[in-house]
N, C-alpha and C. Protein backbone atom coordinates (compact mmCIF):
# COMPACT_ATOMS: atom_id res chain seq x y z
N MET A 1 -75.84 47.41 -26.01
CA MET A 1 -76.68 46.93 -27.08
C MET A 1 -77.12 48.06 -27.98
N GLU A 2 -76.75 49.27 -27.61
CA GLU A 2 -77.16 50.43 -28.40
C GLU A 2 -76.51 50.44 -29.78
N ASN A 3 -75.53 49.56 -30.01
CA ASN A 3 -74.87 49.49 -31.32
C ASN A 3 -75.58 48.58 -32.32
N TYR A 4 -76.70 47.97 -31.89
CA TYR A 4 -77.37 46.98 -32.73
C TYR A 4 -78.86 47.25 -32.86
N ASN A 5 -79.39 46.98 -34.05
CA ASN A 5 -80.84 46.93 -34.27
C ASN A 5 -81.25 45.48 -34.14
N ILE A 6 -82.15 45.18 -33.21
CA ILE A 6 -82.62 43.82 -32.99
C ILE A 6 -83.86 43.58 -33.84
N TYR A 7 -83.88 42.45 -34.56
CA TYR A 7 -85.01 42.12 -35.42
C TYR A 7 -85.76 40.90 -34.87
N ASP A 8 -86.06 39.96 -35.72
CA ASP A 8 -86.89 38.81 -35.35
C ASP A 8 -86.15 37.79 -34.49
N GLU A 9 -86.94 37.07 -33.68
CA GLU A 9 -86.42 35.91 -32.98
C GLU A 9 -86.16 34.83 -34.02
N ILE A 10 -84.95 34.25 -33.98
CA ILE A 10 -84.61 33.20 -34.95
C ILE A 10 -84.37 31.86 -34.29
N GLY A 11 -84.41 31.83 -32.97
CA GLY A 11 -84.21 30.57 -32.27
C GLY A 11 -84.42 30.74 -30.79
N ARG A 12 -84.58 29.61 -30.13
CA ARG A 12 -84.69 29.64 -28.68
C ARG A 12 -84.24 28.31 -28.12
N GLY A 13 -83.67 28.38 -26.96
CA GLY A 13 -83.28 27.18 -26.23
C GLY A 13 -84.07 27.13 -24.95
N THR A 14 -83.70 26.22 -24.09
CA THR A 14 -84.38 26.08 -22.81
C THR A 14 -84.26 27.35 -21.98
N HIS A 15 -83.09 28.00 -22.05
CA HIS A 15 -82.82 29.16 -21.20
C HIS A 15 -82.41 30.41 -21.97
N SER A 16 -82.59 30.41 -23.28
CA SER A 16 -82.13 31.57 -24.04
C SER A 16 -82.98 31.80 -25.28
N PHE A 17 -82.86 33.01 -25.80
CA PHE A 17 -83.52 33.41 -27.05
C PHE A 17 -82.43 33.95 -27.97
N VAL A 18 -82.60 33.72 -29.27
CA VAL A 18 -81.63 34.22 -30.25
C VAL A 18 -82.37 35.08 -31.26
N TYR A 19 -81.80 36.25 -31.52
CA TYR A 19 -82.42 37.21 -32.43
C TYR A 19 -81.47 37.54 -33.58
N LYS A 20 -82.06 37.82 -34.73
CA LYS A 20 -81.29 38.37 -35.84
C LYS A 20 -81.13 39.86 -35.54
N ALA A 21 -79.93 40.37 -35.77
CA ALA A 21 -79.67 41.79 -35.50
C ALA A 21 -78.71 42.32 -36.56
N ARG A 22 -78.58 43.63 -36.58
CA ARG A 22 -77.65 44.28 -37.50
C ARG A 22 -76.91 45.38 -36.75
N ARG A 23 -75.61 45.39 -36.97
CA ARG A 23 -74.80 46.45 -36.38
C ARG A 23 -75.23 47.77 -37.01
N LYS A 24 -75.53 48.76 -36.18
CA LYS A 24 -75.98 50.06 -36.69
C LYS A 24 -74.93 50.69 -37.59
N GLN A 25 -75.41 51.40 -38.59
CA GLN A 25 -74.58 52.09 -39.58
C GLN A 25 -73.67 51.13 -40.35
N SER A 26 -74.16 49.88 -40.53
CA SER A 26 -73.45 48.91 -41.35
C SER A 26 -74.46 47.92 -41.92
N ILE A 27 -73.99 47.02 -42.75
CA ILE A 27 -74.86 45.96 -43.25
C ILE A 27 -74.46 44.61 -42.66
N GLU A 28 -73.71 44.65 -41.57
CA GLU A 28 -73.25 43.41 -40.92
C GLU A 28 -74.36 42.84 -40.03
N TYR A 29 -74.82 41.65 -40.40
CA TYR A 29 -75.82 40.96 -39.60
C TYR A 29 -75.13 40.05 -38.60
N VAL A 30 -75.73 39.95 -37.42
CA VAL A 30 -75.21 39.10 -36.36
C VAL A 30 -76.38 38.38 -35.70
N ALA A 31 -76.05 37.42 -34.87
CA ALA A 31 -77.05 36.78 -34.02
C ALA A 31 -76.81 37.29 -32.61
N VAL A 32 -77.88 37.62 -31.91
CA VAL A 32 -77.78 38.09 -30.53
C VAL A 32 -78.48 37.08 -29.65
N LYS A 33 -77.71 36.47 -28.76
CA LYS A 33 -78.25 35.46 -27.85
C LYS A 33 -78.48 36.10 -26.49
N SER A 34 -79.71 36.03 -26.01
CA SER A 34 -80.08 36.62 -24.72
C SER A 34 -80.32 35.50 -23.72
N THR A 35 -79.61 35.57 -22.61
CA THR A 35 -79.74 34.57 -21.55
C THR A 35 -79.94 35.28 -20.22
N ALA A 36 -80.82 34.75 -19.40
CA ALA A 36 -81.07 35.35 -18.08
C ALA A 36 -79.79 35.31 -17.25
N LYS A 37 -79.60 36.34 -16.45
CA LYS A 37 -78.41 36.40 -15.59
C LYS A 37 -78.34 35.23 -14.62
N SER A 38 -79.49 34.63 -14.32
CA SER A 38 -79.50 33.47 -13.42
C SER A 38 -78.73 32.30 -14.02
N ARG A 39 -78.46 32.34 -15.32
CA ARG A 39 -77.71 31.29 -16.01
C ARG A 39 -76.26 31.72 -16.26
N MET A 40 -75.78 32.62 -15.44
CA MET A 40 -74.43 33.17 -15.60
C MET A 40 -73.37 32.07 -15.62
N ASP A 41 -73.57 30.99 -14.86
CA ASP A 41 -72.60 29.90 -14.84
C ASP A 41 -72.39 29.31 -16.23
N LYS A 42 -73.47 29.13 -16.97
CA LYS A 42 -73.37 28.58 -18.33
C LYS A 42 -72.65 29.56 -19.25
N ILE A 43 -72.98 30.84 -19.13
CA ILE A 43 -72.34 31.86 -19.96
C ILE A 43 -70.85 31.95 -19.64
N LEU A 44 -70.51 31.90 -18.35
CA LEU A 44 -69.10 31.97 -17.96
C LEU A 44 -68.32 30.76 -18.46
N ASN A 45 -69.02 29.66 -18.72
CA ASN A 45 -68.37 28.50 -19.32
C ASN A 45 -68.24 28.67 -20.83
N GLU A 46 -69.29 29.18 -21.46
CA GLU A 46 -69.35 29.25 -22.92
C GLU A 46 -68.45 30.33 -23.52
N VAL A 47 -68.46 31.52 -22.97
CA VAL A 47 -67.75 32.66 -23.58
C VAL A 47 -66.25 32.44 -23.73
N PRO A 48 -65.54 31.94 -22.72
CA PRO A 48 -64.09 31.75 -22.92
C PRO A 48 -63.76 30.81 -24.08
N PHE A 49 -64.57 29.77 -24.26
CA PHE A 49 -64.34 28.86 -25.39
C PHE A 49 -64.55 29.58 -26.71
N LEU A 50 -65.70 30.23 -26.85
CA LEU A 50 -66.01 30.92 -28.11
C LEU A 50 -65.01 32.03 -28.41
N HIS A 51 -64.58 32.74 -27.38
CA HIS A 51 -63.65 33.85 -27.56
C HIS A 51 -62.29 33.37 -28.06
N LYS A 52 -61.84 32.22 -27.56
CA LYS A 52 -60.52 31.70 -27.89
C LYS A 52 -60.46 31.02 -29.25
N LEU A 53 -61.54 30.39 -29.65
CA LEU A 53 -61.52 29.53 -30.83
C LEU A 53 -61.60 30.32 -32.14
N ASP A 54 -60.85 29.87 -33.12
CA ASP A 54 -60.86 30.49 -34.44
C ASP A 54 -60.79 29.37 -35.48
N SER A 55 -61.95 28.93 -35.90
CA SER A 55 -62.05 27.82 -36.84
C SER A 55 -63.25 28.04 -37.75
N PRO A 56 -63.16 27.60 -38.99
CA PRO A 56 -64.34 27.70 -39.86
C PRO A 56 -65.48 26.79 -39.41
N TYR A 57 -65.21 25.91 -38.45
CA TYR A 57 -66.22 24.96 -37.98
C TYR A 57 -66.82 25.33 -36.62
N VAL A 58 -66.46 26.50 -36.11
CA VAL A 58 -66.96 26.96 -34.81
C VAL A 58 -67.58 28.34 -34.98
N LEU A 59 -68.76 28.54 -34.39
CA LEU A 59 -69.45 29.81 -34.45
C LEU A 59 -68.56 30.92 -33.90
N LYS A 60 -68.47 32.03 -34.61
CA LYS A 60 -67.62 33.14 -34.17
C LYS A 60 -68.32 33.97 -33.09
N PHE A 61 -67.53 34.37 -32.11
CA PHE A 61 -67.98 35.22 -31.01
C PHE A 61 -67.39 36.61 -31.25
N PHE A 62 -68.25 37.64 -31.16
CA PHE A 62 -67.78 39.01 -31.38
C PHE A 62 -67.70 39.83 -30.10
N ASP A 63 -68.72 39.74 -29.24
CA ASP A 63 -68.77 40.62 -28.07
C ASP A 63 -69.87 40.14 -27.13
N TRP A 64 -69.95 40.77 -25.97
CA TRP A 64 -71.05 40.50 -25.04
C TRP A 64 -71.39 41.76 -24.28
N TYR A 65 -72.65 41.82 -23.84
CA TYR A 65 -73.15 42.95 -23.06
C TYR A 65 -73.94 42.41 -21.88
N GLU A 66 -74.03 43.24 -20.87
CA GLU A 66 -74.80 42.87 -19.68
C GLU A 66 -75.84 43.95 -19.42
N SER A 67 -77.09 43.52 -19.21
CA SER A 67 -78.15 44.45 -18.81
C SER A 67 -78.59 44.04 -17.41
N SER A 68 -79.61 44.69 -16.89
CA SER A 68 -80.02 44.40 -15.51
C SER A 68 -80.46 42.95 -15.31
N ASN A 69 -81.07 42.33 -16.31
CA ASN A 69 -81.57 40.96 -16.16
C ASN A 69 -80.97 39.94 -17.11
N HIS A 70 -80.21 40.39 -18.11
CA HIS A 70 -79.74 39.47 -19.14
C HIS A 70 -78.27 39.67 -19.49
N ILE A 71 -77.71 38.60 -20.05
CA ILE A 71 -76.41 38.65 -20.71
C ILE A 71 -76.70 38.50 -22.20
N TRP A 72 -76.08 39.34 -23.01
CA TRP A 72 -76.30 39.34 -24.45
C TRP A 72 -75.00 38.98 -25.15
N LEU A 73 -74.99 37.90 -25.91
CA LEU A 73 -73.81 37.51 -26.68
C LEU A 73 -74.02 37.90 -28.13
N ILE A 74 -73.01 38.51 -28.72
CA ILE A 74 -73.05 38.89 -30.14
C ILE A 74 -72.24 37.83 -30.89
N LEU A 75 -72.93 37.10 -31.76
CA LEU A 75 -72.36 35.94 -32.43
C LEU A 75 -72.52 36.02 -33.94
N GLU A 76 -71.79 35.19 -34.63
CA GLU A 76 -71.93 35.06 -36.08
C GLU A 76 -73.36 34.66 -36.42
N TYR A 77 -73.91 35.28 -37.44
CA TYR A 77 -75.26 34.95 -37.91
C TYR A 77 -75.17 33.87 -38.98
N CYS A 78 -75.86 32.76 -38.75
CA CYS A 78 -75.89 31.65 -39.70
C CYS A 78 -77.29 31.56 -40.29
N MET A 79 -77.44 32.06 -41.51
CA MET A 79 -78.76 32.19 -42.11
C MET A 79 -79.42 30.86 -42.44
N GLY A 80 -78.68 29.76 -42.42
CA GLY A 80 -79.26 28.46 -42.73
C GLY A 80 -79.96 27.79 -41.57
N GLY A 81 -79.96 28.44 -40.40
CA GLY A 81 -80.61 27.84 -39.23
C GLY A 81 -79.78 26.69 -38.67
N ASP A 82 -80.45 25.75 -38.00
CA ASP A 82 -79.72 24.64 -37.41
C ASP A 82 -79.99 23.34 -38.18
N LEU A 83 -79.12 22.37 -37.95
CA LEU A 83 -79.20 21.10 -38.66
C LEU A 83 -80.46 20.33 -38.31
N LEU A 84 -80.95 20.46 -37.09
CA LEU A 84 -82.18 19.77 -36.70
C LEU A 84 -83.35 20.22 -37.57
N ASN A 85 -83.48 21.52 -37.78
CA ASN A 85 -84.57 22.02 -38.63
C ASN A 85 -84.43 21.54 -40.07
N LEU A 86 -83.20 21.51 -40.58
CA LEU A 86 -82.99 21.03 -41.94
C LEU A 86 -83.40 19.56 -42.07
N ILE A 87 -82.99 18.75 -41.11
CA ILE A 87 -83.35 17.32 -41.14
C ILE A 87 -84.86 17.15 -41.00
N THR A 88 -85.48 17.93 -40.12
CA THR A 88 -86.93 17.85 -39.91
C THR A 88 -87.68 18.22 -41.19
N GLN A 89 -87.23 19.26 -41.87
CA GLN A 89 -87.90 19.71 -43.09
C GLN A 89 -87.69 18.74 -44.26
N ASP A 90 -86.45 18.31 -44.46
CA ASP A 90 -86.13 17.50 -45.64
C ASP A 90 -86.29 16.00 -45.41
N LYS A 91 -86.32 15.58 -44.17
CA LYS A 91 -86.44 14.17 -43.79
C LYS A 91 -85.21 13.34 -44.19
N GLN A 92 -84.71 13.53 -45.39
CA GLN A 92 -83.57 12.76 -45.89
C GLN A 92 -82.70 13.69 -46.71
N LEU A 93 -81.42 13.76 -46.36
CA LEU A 93 -80.49 14.61 -47.09
C LEU A 93 -79.75 13.79 -48.14
N PRO A 94 -79.35 14.41 -49.25
CA PRO A 94 -78.58 13.69 -50.27
C PRO A 94 -77.27 13.14 -49.70
N GLU A 95 -76.84 12.01 -50.20
CA GLU A 95 -75.64 11.35 -49.70
C GLU A 95 -74.42 12.28 -49.75
N ALA A 96 -74.28 13.04 -50.82
CA ALA A 96 -73.13 13.95 -50.95
C ALA A 96 -73.14 15.00 -49.84
N VAL A 97 -74.32 15.48 -49.47
CA VAL A 97 -74.44 16.47 -48.39
C VAL A 97 -74.08 15.83 -47.05
N VAL A 98 -74.57 14.62 -46.81
CA VAL A 98 -74.26 13.92 -45.56
C VAL A 98 -72.76 13.70 -45.44
N LYS A 99 -72.11 13.30 -46.52
CA LYS A 99 -70.65 13.10 -46.50
C LYS A 99 -69.93 14.41 -46.19
N SER A 100 -70.35 15.48 -46.85
CA SER A 100 -69.73 16.78 -46.63
C SER A 100 -69.91 17.23 -45.17
N PHE A 101 -71.13 17.10 -44.67
CA PHE A 101 -71.40 17.46 -43.27
C PHE A 101 -70.57 16.61 -42.32
N GLY A 102 -70.46 15.32 -42.62
CA GLY A 102 -69.67 14.43 -41.77
C GLY A 102 -68.22 14.87 -41.71
N ARG A 103 -67.65 15.21 -42.86
CA ARG A 103 -66.25 15.68 -42.89
C ARG A 103 -66.09 16.95 -42.06
N GLU A 104 -67.04 17.87 -42.19
CA GLU A 104 -66.95 19.13 -41.45
C GLU A 104 -67.08 18.91 -39.95
N LEU A 105 -67.98 18.02 -39.54
CA LEU A 105 -68.15 17.75 -38.12
C LEU A 105 -66.90 17.09 -37.53
N VAL A 106 -66.33 16.13 -38.25
CA VAL A 106 -65.10 15.49 -37.78
C VAL A 106 -63.98 16.52 -37.69
N ALA A 107 -63.85 17.38 -38.69
CA ALA A 107 -62.81 18.42 -38.67
C ALA A 107 -63.03 19.37 -37.50
N GLY A 108 -64.29 19.73 -37.23
CA GLY A 108 -64.59 20.61 -36.10
C GLY A 108 -64.23 19.97 -34.77
N LEU A 109 -64.59 18.70 -34.59
CA LEU A 109 -64.24 18.01 -33.34
C LEU A 109 -62.73 17.84 -33.22
N GLN A 110 -62.05 17.52 -34.31
CA GLN A 110 -60.60 17.40 -34.27
C GLN A 110 -59.96 18.73 -33.87
N TYR A 111 -60.48 19.83 -34.38
CA TYR A 111 -59.96 21.15 -34.01
C TYR A 111 -60.12 21.38 -32.51
N LEU A 112 -61.32 21.09 -31.99
CA LEU A 112 -61.55 21.27 -30.55
C LEU A 112 -60.61 20.39 -29.74
N HIS A 113 -60.50 19.12 -30.11
CA HIS A 113 -59.65 18.19 -29.36
C HIS A 113 -58.18 18.62 -29.42
N ALA A 114 -57.73 19.13 -30.55
CA ALA A 114 -56.35 19.63 -30.67
C ALA A 114 -56.12 20.83 -29.76
N ASN A 115 -57.21 21.51 -29.39
CA ASN A 115 -57.13 22.65 -28.47
C ASN A 115 -57.56 22.27 -27.06
N SER A 116 -57.53 20.97 -26.76
CA SER A 116 -57.83 20.43 -25.42
C SER A 116 -59.24 20.74 -24.95
N ILE A 117 -60.20 20.69 -25.87
CA ILE A 117 -61.60 20.98 -25.52
C ILE A 117 -62.47 19.80 -25.90
N LEU A 118 -63.32 19.39 -24.96
CA LEU A 118 -64.37 18.42 -25.23
C LEU A 118 -65.67 19.19 -25.37
N TYR A 119 -66.38 18.98 -26.45
CA TYR A 119 -67.62 19.72 -26.76
C TYR A 119 -68.78 19.27 -25.86
N CYS A 120 -68.96 17.98 -25.70
CA CYS A 120 -69.89 17.37 -24.74
C CYS A 120 -71.38 17.50 -25.05
N ASP A 121 -71.78 18.10 -26.16
CA ASP A 121 -73.22 18.19 -26.45
C ASP A 121 -73.46 18.25 -27.96
N LEU A 122 -72.83 17.33 -28.68
CA LEU A 122 -73.00 17.30 -30.13
C LEU A 122 -74.37 16.74 -30.47
N LYS A 123 -75.19 17.58 -31.10
CA LYS A 123 -76.53 17.18 -31.54
C LYS A 123 -76.95 18.15 -32.64
N PRO A 124 -77.88 17.74 -33.50
CA PRO A 124 -78.27 18.59 -34.63
C PRO A 124 -78.72 20.00 -34.24
N ALA A 125 -79.36 20.17 -33.10
CA ALA A 125 -79.82 21.50 -32.69
C ALA A 125 -78.67 22.45 -32.36
N ASN A 126 -77.48 21.91 -32.08
CA ASN A 126 -76.32 22.73 -31.74
C ASN A 126 -75.38 22.93 -32.92
N ILE A 127 -75.82 22.53 -34.11
CA ILE A 127 -75.00 22.68 -35.31
C ILE A 127 -75.71 23.65 -36.25
N LEU A 128 -75.07 24.77 -36.53
CA LEU A 128 -75.67 25.80 -37.38
C LEU A 128 -75.13 25.70 -38.80
N ILE A 129 -75.88 26.26 -39.74
CA ILE A 129 -75.51 26.22 -41.15
C ILE A 129 -75.37 27.66 -41.65
N ASP A 130 -74.18 27.99 -42.17
CA ASP A 130 -73.96 29.36 -42.64
C ASP A 130 -74.50 29.55 -44.06
N GLU A 131 -74.29 30.75 -44.61
CA GLU A 131 -74.84 31.08 -45.93
C GLU A 131 -74.24 30.27 -47.07
N PHE A 132 -73.11 29.59 -46.81
CA PHE A 132 -72.47 28.76 -47.83
C PHE A 132 -72.82 27.28 -47.68
N GLY A 133 -73.64 26.96 -46.68
CA GLY A 133 -74.00 25.57 -46.43
C GLY A 133 -72.98 24.82 -45.60
N SER A 134 -72.06 25.55 -44.96
CA SER A 134 -71.06 24.93 -44.09
C SER A 134 -71.58 24.89 -42.66
N LEU A 135 -71.11 23.89 -41.92
CA LEU A 135 -71.57 23.70 -40.55
C LEU A 135 -70.69 24.44 -39.55
N LYS A 136 -71.33 24.89 -38.46
CA LYS A 136 -70.65 25.59 -37.37
C LYS A 136 -71.12 24.99 -36.05
N LEU A 137 -70.19 24.58 -35.20
CA LEU A 137 -70.55 24.12 -33.86
C LEU A 137 -70.92 25.33 -33.02
N ALA A 138 -72.04 25.25 -32.32
CA ALA A 138 -72.52 26.35 -31.48
C ALA A 138 -72.91 25.80 -30.11
N ASP A 139 -73.16 26.68 -29.17
CA ASP A 139 -73.59 26.34 -27.81
C ASP A 139 -72.54 25.52 -27.07
N PHE A 140 -71.60 26.22 -26.49
CA PHE A 140 -70.52 25.59 -25.74
C PHE A 140 -70.80 25.58 -24.24
N GLY A 141 -72.08 25.59 -23.87
CA GLY A 141 -72.46 25.63 -22.47
C GLY A 141 -72.02 24.42 -21.67
N LEU A 142 -71.88 23.25 -22.30
CA LEU A 142 -71.43 22.05 -21.60
C LEU A 142 -69.97 21.70 -21.90
N ALA A 143 -69.33 22.45 -22.77
CA ALA A 143 -67.94 22.17 -23.15
C ALA A 143 -67.03 22.30 -21.93
N ARG A 144 -65.91 21.61 -22.01
CA ARG A 144 -64.93 21.72 -20.93
C ARG A 144 -63.54 21.40 -21.45
N ARG A 145 -62.57 21.87 -20.71
CA ARG A 145 -61.19 21.56 -21.04
C ARG A 145 -60.95 20.09 -20.71
N ILE A 146 -60.09 19.48 -21.49
CA ILE A 146 -59.72 18.10 -21.19
C ILE A 146 -58.98 18.13 -19.87
N PRO A 147 -59.44 17.34 -18.89
CA PRO A 147 -58.87 17.43 -17.54
C PRO A 147 -57.37 17.11 -17.51
N GLY A 148 -56.68 17.92 -16.76
CA GLY A 148 -55.26 17.67 -16.53
C GLY A 148 -55.10 16.85 -15.26
N ILE A 149 -53.90 16.50 -14.94
CA ILE A 149 -53.63 15.66 -13.77
C ILE A 149 -54.09 16.35 -12.49
N LYS A 150 -53.94 17.66 -12.41
CA LYS A 150 -54.26 18.38 -11.17
C LYS A 150 -55.70 18.86 -11.10
N SER A 151 -56.45 18.72 -12.16
CA SER A 151 -57.80 19.27 -12.13
C SER A 151 -58.84 18.20 -11.86
N ALA A 152 -59.83 18.56 -11.09
CA ALA A 152 -60.94 17.65 -10.81
C ALA A 152 -62.20 18.49 -10.74
N PRO A 153 -63.32 17.95 -11.19
CA PRO A 153 -64.56 18.73 -11.14
C PRO A 153 -64.95 19.05 -9.71
N THR A 154 -65.45 20.25 -9.49
CA THR A 154 -65.88 20.66 -8.16
C THR A 154 -67.36 20.40 -7.95
N GLN A 155 -68.07 20.05 -9.02
CA GLN A 155 -69.50 19.75 -8.94
C GLN A 155 -69.82 18.72 -10.01
N PRO A 156 -70.94 18.01 -9.88
CA PRO A 156 -71.29 17.04 -10.91
C PRO A 156 -71.38 17.72 -12.28
N LEU A 157 -70.86 17.05 -13.28
CA LEU A 157 -70.84 17.62 -14.62
C LEU A 157 -72.03 17.15 -15.44
N ALA A 158 -72.66 18.06 -16.16
CA ALA A 158 -73.73 17.68 -17.09
C ALA A 158 -73.09 16.88 -18.22
N LEU A 159 -73.79 15.87 -18.68
CA LEU A 159 -73.19 14.96 -19.64
C LEU A 159 -73.68 15.13 -21.07
N GLY A 160 -74.66 15.95 -21.35
CA GLY A 160 -75.11 16.15 -22.71
C GLY A 160 -76.56 15.76 -22.91
N SER A 161 -76.92 15.53 -24.16
CA SER A 161 -78.30 15.18 -24.53
C SER A 161 -78.40 13.67 -24.69
N PRO A 162 -79.25 13.02 -23.90
CA PRO A 162 -79.30 11.55 -23.84
C PRO A 162 -79.37 10.84 -25.20
N HIS A 163 -80.13 11.35 -26.15
CA HIS A 163 -80.25 10.66 -27.44
C HIS A 163 -78.94 10.61 -28.22
N TYR A 164 -77.99 11.45 -27.88
CA TYR A 164 -76.73 11.53 -28.62
C TYR A 164 -75.52 11.14 -27.78
N MET A 165 -75.76 10.62 -26.58
CA MET A 165 -74.67 10.27 -25.67
C MET A 165 -74.20 8.84 -25.91
N ALA A 166 -72.90 8.63 -25.78
CA ALA A 166 -72.32 7.29 -25.87
C ALA A 166 -72.82 6.46 -24.68
N PRO A 167 -72.99 5.15 -24.85
CA PRO A 167 -73.53 4.31 -23.76
C PRO A 167 -72.75 4.43 -22.45
N GLU A 168 -71.43 4.55 -22.52
CA GLU A 168 -70.63 4.61 -21.29
C GLU A 168 -70.92 5.86 -20.47
N LEU A 169 -71.51 6.88 -21.06
CA LEU A 169 -71.81 8.11 -20.32
C LEU A 169 -73.01 7.96 -19.40
N PHE A 170 -73.71 6.85 -19.49
CA PHE A 170 -74.85 6.62 -18.60
C PHE A 170 -74.43 5.94 -17.30
N GLN A 171 -73.17 5.60 -17.15
CA GLN A 171 -72.65 5.00 -15.93
C GLN A 171 -72.37 6.08 -14.90
N GLN A 172 -72.40 5.70 -13.62
CA GLN A 172 -72.16 6.68 -12.55
C GLN A 172 -70.77 7.29 -12.62
N THR A 173 -69.81 6.54 -13.10
CA THR A 173 -68.44 7.04 -13.17
C THR A 173 -68.11 7.60 -14.56
N ALA A 174 -69.12 8.06 -15.26
CA ALA A 174 -68.97 8.52 -16.64
C ALA A 174 -67.99 9.68 -16.77
N VAL A 175 -67.19 9.61 -17.80
CA VAL A 175 -66.24 10.67 -18.13
C VAL A 175 -66.26 10.84 -19.65
N HIS A 176 -66.42 12.07 -20.11
CA HIS A 176 -66.36 12.34 -21.55
C HIS A 176 -64.96 12.05 -22.07
N SER A 177 -64.90 11.62 -23.32
CA SER A 177 -63.63 11.33 -23.97
C SER A 177 -63.74 11.68 -25.45
N PHE A 178 -62.62 11.58 -26.16
CA PHE A 178 -62.68 11.78 -27.61
C PHE A 178 -63.66 10.79 -28.22
N ALA A 179 -63.59 9.54 -27.77
CA ALA A 179 -64.46 8.49 -28.33
C ALA A 179 -65.93 8.81 -28.10
N SER A 180 -66.28 9.29 -26.91
CA SER A 180 -67.69 9.60 -26.63
C SER A 180 -68.18 10.78 -27.46
N GLU A 181 -67.27 11.68 -27.83
CA GLU A 181 -67.64 12.79 -28.70
C GLU A 181 -68.03 12.28 -30.09
N PHE A 182 -67.23 11.37 -30.62
CA PHE A 182 -67.48 10.87 -31.97
C PHE A 182 -68.69 9.95 -32.04
N TRP A 183 -69.08 9.37 -30.90
CA TRP A 183 -70.27 8.51 -30.86
C TRP A 183 -71.50 9.26 -31.38
N ALA A 184 -71.61 10.51 -31.05
CA ALA A 184 -72.79 11.30 -31.44
C ALA A 184 -72.93 11.43 -32.96
N LEU A 185 -71.87 11.17 -33.70
CA LEU A 185 -71.94 11.25 -35.16
C LEU A 185 -72.64 10.05 -35.79
N MET A 186 -72.78 8.99 -35.02
CA MET A 186 -73.36 7.76 -35.59
C MET A 186 -74.85 7.88 -35.80
């Protein structure tokens, strides 16, 4: 972390904090996500997805560091914050903006699905807005590869955020699908 100047906290989740930072001896701003090492399972799930993906609709991953108590992810900085805050502040977005956001979200999900990835937690708090007003999917902690014939979960899988989950995901035999991903857009 010695390569970065850490500034203000710009966000927080249940188990993490996000800070605005700048790479030393440059003007490149990044977001630094700090998560307790006790949440290593979530990080080990999230990092491979972010590292592999290259899309204008997915938050860019640059690097990670480990300290005695935390894992630090170096991510793309999105100065527009998250979609939840925008909706909370504005209450109602112009129709043209909603259409544009809808197209970007569908394109982002299609990109993930084409790469055999189910996002599994689509909600406004996990959608960031960059300096151009474009959306970026963030927080891949619940994402997973689309199961193959030989793969089966070794532990119960988290299903996402209840307010944005498709009705079928509330059943005991629930399985995420392309359709359940798009339900969250409604």
